[in-house]
Coordinates of C-alpha atoms and ligand atoms in Angstrom, one line a residue:
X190 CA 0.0 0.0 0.0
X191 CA 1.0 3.4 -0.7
X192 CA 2.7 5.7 2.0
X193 CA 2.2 9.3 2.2
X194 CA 4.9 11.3 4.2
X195 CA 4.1 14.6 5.4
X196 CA 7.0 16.7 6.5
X197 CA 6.6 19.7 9.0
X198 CA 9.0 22.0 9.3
X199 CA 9.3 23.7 13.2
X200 CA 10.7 26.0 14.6
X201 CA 9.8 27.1 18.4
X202 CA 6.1 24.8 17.5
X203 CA 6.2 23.4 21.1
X204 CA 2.9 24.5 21.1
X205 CA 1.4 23.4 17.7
X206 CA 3.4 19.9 17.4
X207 CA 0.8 17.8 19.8
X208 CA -2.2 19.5 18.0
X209 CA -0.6 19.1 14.7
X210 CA -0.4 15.6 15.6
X211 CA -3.7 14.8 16.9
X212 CA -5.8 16.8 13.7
X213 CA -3.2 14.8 11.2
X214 CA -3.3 11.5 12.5
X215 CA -6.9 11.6 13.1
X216 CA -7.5 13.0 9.2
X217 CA -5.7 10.4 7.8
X218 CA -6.6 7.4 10.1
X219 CA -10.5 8.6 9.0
X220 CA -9.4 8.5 5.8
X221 CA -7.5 5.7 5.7
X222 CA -4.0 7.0 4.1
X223 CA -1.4 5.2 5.0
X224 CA 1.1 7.9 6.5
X225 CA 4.4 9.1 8.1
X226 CA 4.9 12.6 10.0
X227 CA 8.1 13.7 9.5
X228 CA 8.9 16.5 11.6
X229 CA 12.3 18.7 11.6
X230 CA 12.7 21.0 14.1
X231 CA 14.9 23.8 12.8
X232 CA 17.1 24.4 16.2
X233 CA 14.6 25.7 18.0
X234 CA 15.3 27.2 21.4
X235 CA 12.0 25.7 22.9
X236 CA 10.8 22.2 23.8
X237 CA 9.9 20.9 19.8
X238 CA 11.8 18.4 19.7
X239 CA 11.0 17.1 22.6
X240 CA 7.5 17.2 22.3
X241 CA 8.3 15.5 18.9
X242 CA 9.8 12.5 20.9
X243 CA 6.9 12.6 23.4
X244 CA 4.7 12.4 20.3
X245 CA 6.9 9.3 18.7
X246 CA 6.8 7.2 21.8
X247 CA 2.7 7.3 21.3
X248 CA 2.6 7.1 17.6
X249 CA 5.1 5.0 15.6
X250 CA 4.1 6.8 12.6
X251 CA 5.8 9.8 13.6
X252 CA 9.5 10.4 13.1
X253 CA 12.2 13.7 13.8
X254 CA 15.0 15.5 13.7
X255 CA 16.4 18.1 15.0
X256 CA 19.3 20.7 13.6
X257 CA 22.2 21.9 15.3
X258 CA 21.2 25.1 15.3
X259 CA 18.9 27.6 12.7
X260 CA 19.0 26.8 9.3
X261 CA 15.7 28.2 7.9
X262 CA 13.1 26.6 6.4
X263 CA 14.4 25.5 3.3
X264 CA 16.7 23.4 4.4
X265 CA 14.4 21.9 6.9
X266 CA 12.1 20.7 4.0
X267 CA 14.8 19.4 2.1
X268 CA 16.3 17.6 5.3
X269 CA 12.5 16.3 5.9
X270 CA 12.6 15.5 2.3
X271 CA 16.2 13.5 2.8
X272 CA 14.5 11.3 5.8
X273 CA 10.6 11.1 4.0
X274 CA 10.4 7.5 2.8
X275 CA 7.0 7.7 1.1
X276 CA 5.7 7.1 -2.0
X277 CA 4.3 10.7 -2.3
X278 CA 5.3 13.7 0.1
X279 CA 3.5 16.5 1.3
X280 CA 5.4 19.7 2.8
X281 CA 3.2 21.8 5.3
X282 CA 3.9 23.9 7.9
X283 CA 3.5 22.9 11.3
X284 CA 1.4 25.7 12.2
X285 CA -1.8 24.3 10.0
X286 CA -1.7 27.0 8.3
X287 CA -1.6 24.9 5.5
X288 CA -5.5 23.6 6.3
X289 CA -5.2 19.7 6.5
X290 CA -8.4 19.1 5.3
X291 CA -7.3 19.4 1.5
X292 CA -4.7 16.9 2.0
X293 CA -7.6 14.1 1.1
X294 CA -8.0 15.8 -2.2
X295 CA -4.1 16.4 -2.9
X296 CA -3.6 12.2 -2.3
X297 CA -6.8 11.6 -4.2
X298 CA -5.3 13.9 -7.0
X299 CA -1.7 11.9 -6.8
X300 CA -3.5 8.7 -7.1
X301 CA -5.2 10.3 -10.4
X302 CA -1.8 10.6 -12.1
X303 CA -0.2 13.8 -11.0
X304 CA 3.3 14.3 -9.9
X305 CA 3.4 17.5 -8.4
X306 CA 0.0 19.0 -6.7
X307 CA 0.5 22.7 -5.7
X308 CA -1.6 24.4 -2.8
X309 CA -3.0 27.4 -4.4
X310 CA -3.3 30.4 -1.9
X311 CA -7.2 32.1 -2.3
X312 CA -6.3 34.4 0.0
X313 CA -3.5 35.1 3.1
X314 CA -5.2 34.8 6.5
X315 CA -5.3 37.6 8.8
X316 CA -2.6 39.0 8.5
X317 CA -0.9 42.2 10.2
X318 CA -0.3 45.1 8.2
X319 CA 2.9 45.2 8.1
X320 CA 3.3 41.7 6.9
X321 CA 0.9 42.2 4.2
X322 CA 3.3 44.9 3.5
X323 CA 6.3 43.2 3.2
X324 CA 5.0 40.0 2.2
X325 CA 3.1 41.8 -0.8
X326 CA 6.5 43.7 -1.7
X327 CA 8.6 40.2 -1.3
X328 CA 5.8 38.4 -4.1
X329 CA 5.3 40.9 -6.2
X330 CA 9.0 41.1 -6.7
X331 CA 9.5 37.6 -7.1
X332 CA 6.5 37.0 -9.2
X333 CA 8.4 39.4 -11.8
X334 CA 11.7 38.1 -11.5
X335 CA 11.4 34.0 -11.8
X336 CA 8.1 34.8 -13.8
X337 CA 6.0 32.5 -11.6
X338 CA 2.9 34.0 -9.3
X339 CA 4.5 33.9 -6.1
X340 CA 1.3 35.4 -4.3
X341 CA -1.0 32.1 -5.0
X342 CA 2.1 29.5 -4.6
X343 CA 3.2 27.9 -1.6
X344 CA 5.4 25.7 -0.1
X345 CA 2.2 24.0 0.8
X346 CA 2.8 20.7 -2.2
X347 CA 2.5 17.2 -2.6
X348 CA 5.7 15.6 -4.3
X349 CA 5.7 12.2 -6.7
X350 CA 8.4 10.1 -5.2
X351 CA 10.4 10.4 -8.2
X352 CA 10.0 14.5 -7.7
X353 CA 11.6 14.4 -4.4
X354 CA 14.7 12.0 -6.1
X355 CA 14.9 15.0 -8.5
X356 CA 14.8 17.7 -5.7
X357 CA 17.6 15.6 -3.4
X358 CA 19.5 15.5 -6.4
X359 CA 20.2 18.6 -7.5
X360 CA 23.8 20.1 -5.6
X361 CA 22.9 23.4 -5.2
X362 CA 23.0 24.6 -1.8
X363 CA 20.8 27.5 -2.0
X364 CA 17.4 26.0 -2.9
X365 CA 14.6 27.7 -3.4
X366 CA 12.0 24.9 -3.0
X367 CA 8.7 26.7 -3.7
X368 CA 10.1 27.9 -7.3
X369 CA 11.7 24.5 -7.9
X370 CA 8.6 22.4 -8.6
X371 CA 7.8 24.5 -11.1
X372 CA 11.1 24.2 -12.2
X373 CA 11.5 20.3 -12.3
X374 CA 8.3 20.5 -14.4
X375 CA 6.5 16.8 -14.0
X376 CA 2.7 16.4 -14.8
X377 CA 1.2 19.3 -12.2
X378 CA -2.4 19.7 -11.2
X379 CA -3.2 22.9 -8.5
X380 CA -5.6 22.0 -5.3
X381 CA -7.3 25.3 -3.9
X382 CA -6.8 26.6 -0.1
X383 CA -7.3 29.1 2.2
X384 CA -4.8 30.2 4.5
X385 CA -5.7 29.7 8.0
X386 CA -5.5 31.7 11.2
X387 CA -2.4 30.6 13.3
X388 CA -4.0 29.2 16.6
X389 CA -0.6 28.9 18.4
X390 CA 2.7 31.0 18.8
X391 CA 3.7 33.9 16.3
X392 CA 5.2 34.4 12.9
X393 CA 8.7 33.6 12.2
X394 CA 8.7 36.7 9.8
X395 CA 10.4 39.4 10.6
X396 CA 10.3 42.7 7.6
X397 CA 14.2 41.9 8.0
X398 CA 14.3 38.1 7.1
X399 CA 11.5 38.4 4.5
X400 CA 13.6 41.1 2.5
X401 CA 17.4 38.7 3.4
X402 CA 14.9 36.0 2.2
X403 CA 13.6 37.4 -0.7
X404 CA 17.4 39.0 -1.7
X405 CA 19.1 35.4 -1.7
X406 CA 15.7 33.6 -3.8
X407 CA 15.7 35.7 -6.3
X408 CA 20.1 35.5 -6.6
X409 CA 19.6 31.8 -6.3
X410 CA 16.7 31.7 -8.6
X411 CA 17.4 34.5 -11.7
X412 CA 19.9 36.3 -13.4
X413 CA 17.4 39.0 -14.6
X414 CA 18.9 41.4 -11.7
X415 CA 22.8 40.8 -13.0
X416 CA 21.3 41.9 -17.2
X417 CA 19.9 44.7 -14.7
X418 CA 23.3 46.2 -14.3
X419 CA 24.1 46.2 -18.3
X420 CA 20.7 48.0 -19.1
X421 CA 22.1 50.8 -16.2
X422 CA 25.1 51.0 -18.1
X423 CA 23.7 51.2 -21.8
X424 CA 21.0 53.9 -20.2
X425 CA 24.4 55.7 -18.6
X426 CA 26.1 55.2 -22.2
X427 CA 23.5 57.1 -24.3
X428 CA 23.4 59.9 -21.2
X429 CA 26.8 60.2 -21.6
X430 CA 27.3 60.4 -25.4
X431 CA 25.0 63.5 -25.3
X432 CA 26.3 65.4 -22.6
X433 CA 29.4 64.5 -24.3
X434 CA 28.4 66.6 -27.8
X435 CA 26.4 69.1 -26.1
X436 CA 29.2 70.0 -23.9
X437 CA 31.5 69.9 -26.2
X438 CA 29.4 72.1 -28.8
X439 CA 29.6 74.5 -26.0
X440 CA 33.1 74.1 -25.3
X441 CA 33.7 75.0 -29.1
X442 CA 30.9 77.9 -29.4
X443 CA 33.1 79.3 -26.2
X444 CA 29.5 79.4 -24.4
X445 CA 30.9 76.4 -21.9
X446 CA 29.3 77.6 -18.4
X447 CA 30.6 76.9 -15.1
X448 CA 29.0 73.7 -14.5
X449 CA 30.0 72.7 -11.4
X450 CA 26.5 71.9 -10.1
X451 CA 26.9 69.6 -13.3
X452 CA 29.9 67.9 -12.1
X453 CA 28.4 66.9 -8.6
X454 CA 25.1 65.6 -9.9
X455 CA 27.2 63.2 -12.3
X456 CA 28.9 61.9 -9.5
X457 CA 26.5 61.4 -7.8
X458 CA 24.3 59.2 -10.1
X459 CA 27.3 57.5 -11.7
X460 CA 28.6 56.8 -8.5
X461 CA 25.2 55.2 -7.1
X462 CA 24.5 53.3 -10.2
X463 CA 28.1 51.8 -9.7
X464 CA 27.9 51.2 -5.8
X465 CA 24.1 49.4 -6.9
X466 CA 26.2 47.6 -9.3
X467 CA 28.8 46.4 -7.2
X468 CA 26.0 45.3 -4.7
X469 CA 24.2 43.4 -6.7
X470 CA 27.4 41.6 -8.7
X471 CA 28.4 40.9 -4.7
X472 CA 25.6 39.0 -4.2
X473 CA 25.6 36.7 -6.6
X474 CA 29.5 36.8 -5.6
X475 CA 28.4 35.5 -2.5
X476 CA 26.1 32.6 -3.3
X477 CA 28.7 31.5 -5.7
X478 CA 31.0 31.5 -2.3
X479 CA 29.1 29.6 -0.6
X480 CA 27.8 27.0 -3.7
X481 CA 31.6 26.9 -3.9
X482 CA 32.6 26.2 -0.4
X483 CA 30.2 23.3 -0.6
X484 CA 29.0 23.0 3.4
X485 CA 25.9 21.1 3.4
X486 CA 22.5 22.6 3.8
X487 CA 21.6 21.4 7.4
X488 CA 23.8 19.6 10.7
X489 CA 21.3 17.3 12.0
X490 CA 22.4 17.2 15.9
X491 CA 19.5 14.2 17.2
X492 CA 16.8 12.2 15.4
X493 CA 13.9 10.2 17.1
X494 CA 15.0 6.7 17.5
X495 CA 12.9 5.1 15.6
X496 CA 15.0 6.8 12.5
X497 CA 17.5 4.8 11.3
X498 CA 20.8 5.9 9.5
X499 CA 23.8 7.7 11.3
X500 CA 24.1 10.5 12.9
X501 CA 27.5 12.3 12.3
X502 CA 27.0 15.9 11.6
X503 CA 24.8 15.6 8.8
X504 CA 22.3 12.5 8.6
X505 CA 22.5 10.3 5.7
X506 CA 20.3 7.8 4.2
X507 CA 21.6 4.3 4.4
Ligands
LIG621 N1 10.0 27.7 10.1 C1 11.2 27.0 10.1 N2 12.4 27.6 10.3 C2 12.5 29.0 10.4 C3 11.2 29.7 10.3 C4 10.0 29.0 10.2 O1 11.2 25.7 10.1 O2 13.6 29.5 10.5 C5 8.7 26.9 10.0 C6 7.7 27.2 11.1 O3 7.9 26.5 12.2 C7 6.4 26.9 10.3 C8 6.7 27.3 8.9 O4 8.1 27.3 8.8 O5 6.1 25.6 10.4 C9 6.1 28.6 8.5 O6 6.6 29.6 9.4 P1 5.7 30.7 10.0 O7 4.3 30.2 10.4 O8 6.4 31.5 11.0 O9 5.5 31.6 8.6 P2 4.1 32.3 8.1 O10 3.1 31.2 8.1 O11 3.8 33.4 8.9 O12 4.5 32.6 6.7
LIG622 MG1 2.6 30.2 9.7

């Protein structure tokens, strides 16, 4: 029979992993999906992982990890990925955010024939403002760049085995895991959902770690911002070439004014269109250091013990 894994990223969840646990187990029992819950706690400074092995020693079909300290959410899907043994996978947050009760129709839909099913956003949950803010900002900046609509997707998916062998595959260290489906291509069908209130704890989000987010995605993901800095040169270029005659016509005529006022506006923009430049080269400078330096994504510090596979550093499937 078929297994479905579900992975759940956490991080500080001490308070949502027993209820997690209880409305997943009980939705797929009802339903009778065969199923694993995968959790990784992302170094959290709280009890999750310890409620995850309180929640292993009443269900066998729940298995953890836990990192050695932060490493985001990305790389705690793709280490929940890396320990996920079923046939199809499904990434959620931990939070139900991600409302559980479409996960029937996302297996039903797997079972059809798809390989990927993506969780659709109707509409973000209540929100504060300021999140809406930057969250809107963060999409609609992404959405341009990598030319996929970043408000409606999710990390909320189900993943064809085969998928996930793609995803674990690939050696880049920076993934970007909600763009990657869509990437990997496979036969795709969508599943609607609305995102829910958060009944425990707070948003990881800060406006700081969505923009740092948001910055190394769309370096990770596109080039578009690196053609960027030609187009700001050809645009500079033409400036240039007719200042160049005009001043030079004046120069000639013997009408050539002052100009200092000139000077220091030139500066000015040539120097911040180089320093914005420079930035933006550095960046991608910088996730070609660390593609280069080749540390792995995550340090898995524990596990449950009902996971099997060693545990030096980073954990590795047998
Ligand atoms: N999360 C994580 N590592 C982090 C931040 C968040 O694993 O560094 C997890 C978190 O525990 C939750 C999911 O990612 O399961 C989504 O986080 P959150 O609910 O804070 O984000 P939001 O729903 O507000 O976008
Ligand atoms: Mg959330």
């Amino acid at each position: 029979m078929a297994v479905l894994s579900i992975v759940l990223p956490a991080y500080n969840e001490e308070q949502n992993v027993r209820n997690t646990v209880e409305v997943l187990s009980g939705l797929l029992e009802e339903n009778q999906i065969e199923y694993e819950l995968v959790f990784i706690s992302d170094g959290s400074r709280d009890a999750t992982f310890s409620e995850i092995q309180k929640a292993v020693k009443a269900n066998p079909h729940i298995r953890g990890a836990e990192f050695s300290r932060n490493f985001g959410k990305e790389a705690a899907i793709f280490a929940g990925l890396e320990l996920a043994g079923g046939d199809a996978v499904i990434v959620m947050d931990c939070d139900l955010q991600h409302p559980p009760s479409v996960i029937p129709q996302m297996w039903k839909l797997w079972q059809e024939g798809a390989e990927v099913v993506e969780g659709i956003k109707q509409s973000r949950g209540k929100e504060g403002l300021g999140y809406k803010l930057s969250a809107g900002l963060f999409y609609k900046i992404m959405s341009k760049l990598i030319k996929i609509d970043m408000n409606a997707s999710s990390d909320f998916k189900l993943l064809d085995r085969k998928v996930v062998d793609v995803l674990l595959s690939l050696p880049e260290r920076n993934t970007f895991f909600r763009a990657l489906s869509f990437w990997a291509g496979f036969r795709t069908a969508p599943v609607y959902y609305e995102v829910q209130e958060r009944q425990f704890g707070e948003s990881k989000w800060s406006f700081f770690s969505l923009m740092k987010y948001a910055v190394t995605n769309v370096t990770s993901f596109s080039t578009f911002p690196l053609q960027m800095v030609t187009v700001l040169g050809v645009i500079s270029i033409l400036f240039s070439v007719v200042l160049f005659i005009q001043t030079l016509v004046r120069f000639l005529s013997g009408t050539a004014v002052e100009g200092f006022t000139t000077v220091i506006l030139l500066i000015l923009i040539i120097g911040g269109f180089l320093m914005l430049s420079l930035g933006i080269i550095g960046h991608y400078l910088a996730r070609i250091y660390e593609e280069v330096k080749g540390r792995p994504k995550y340090i898995i510090s524990k596990v449950t013990e009902n996971v099997q596979g060693e545990v030096i550093g980073a954990w590795k499937r047998e």
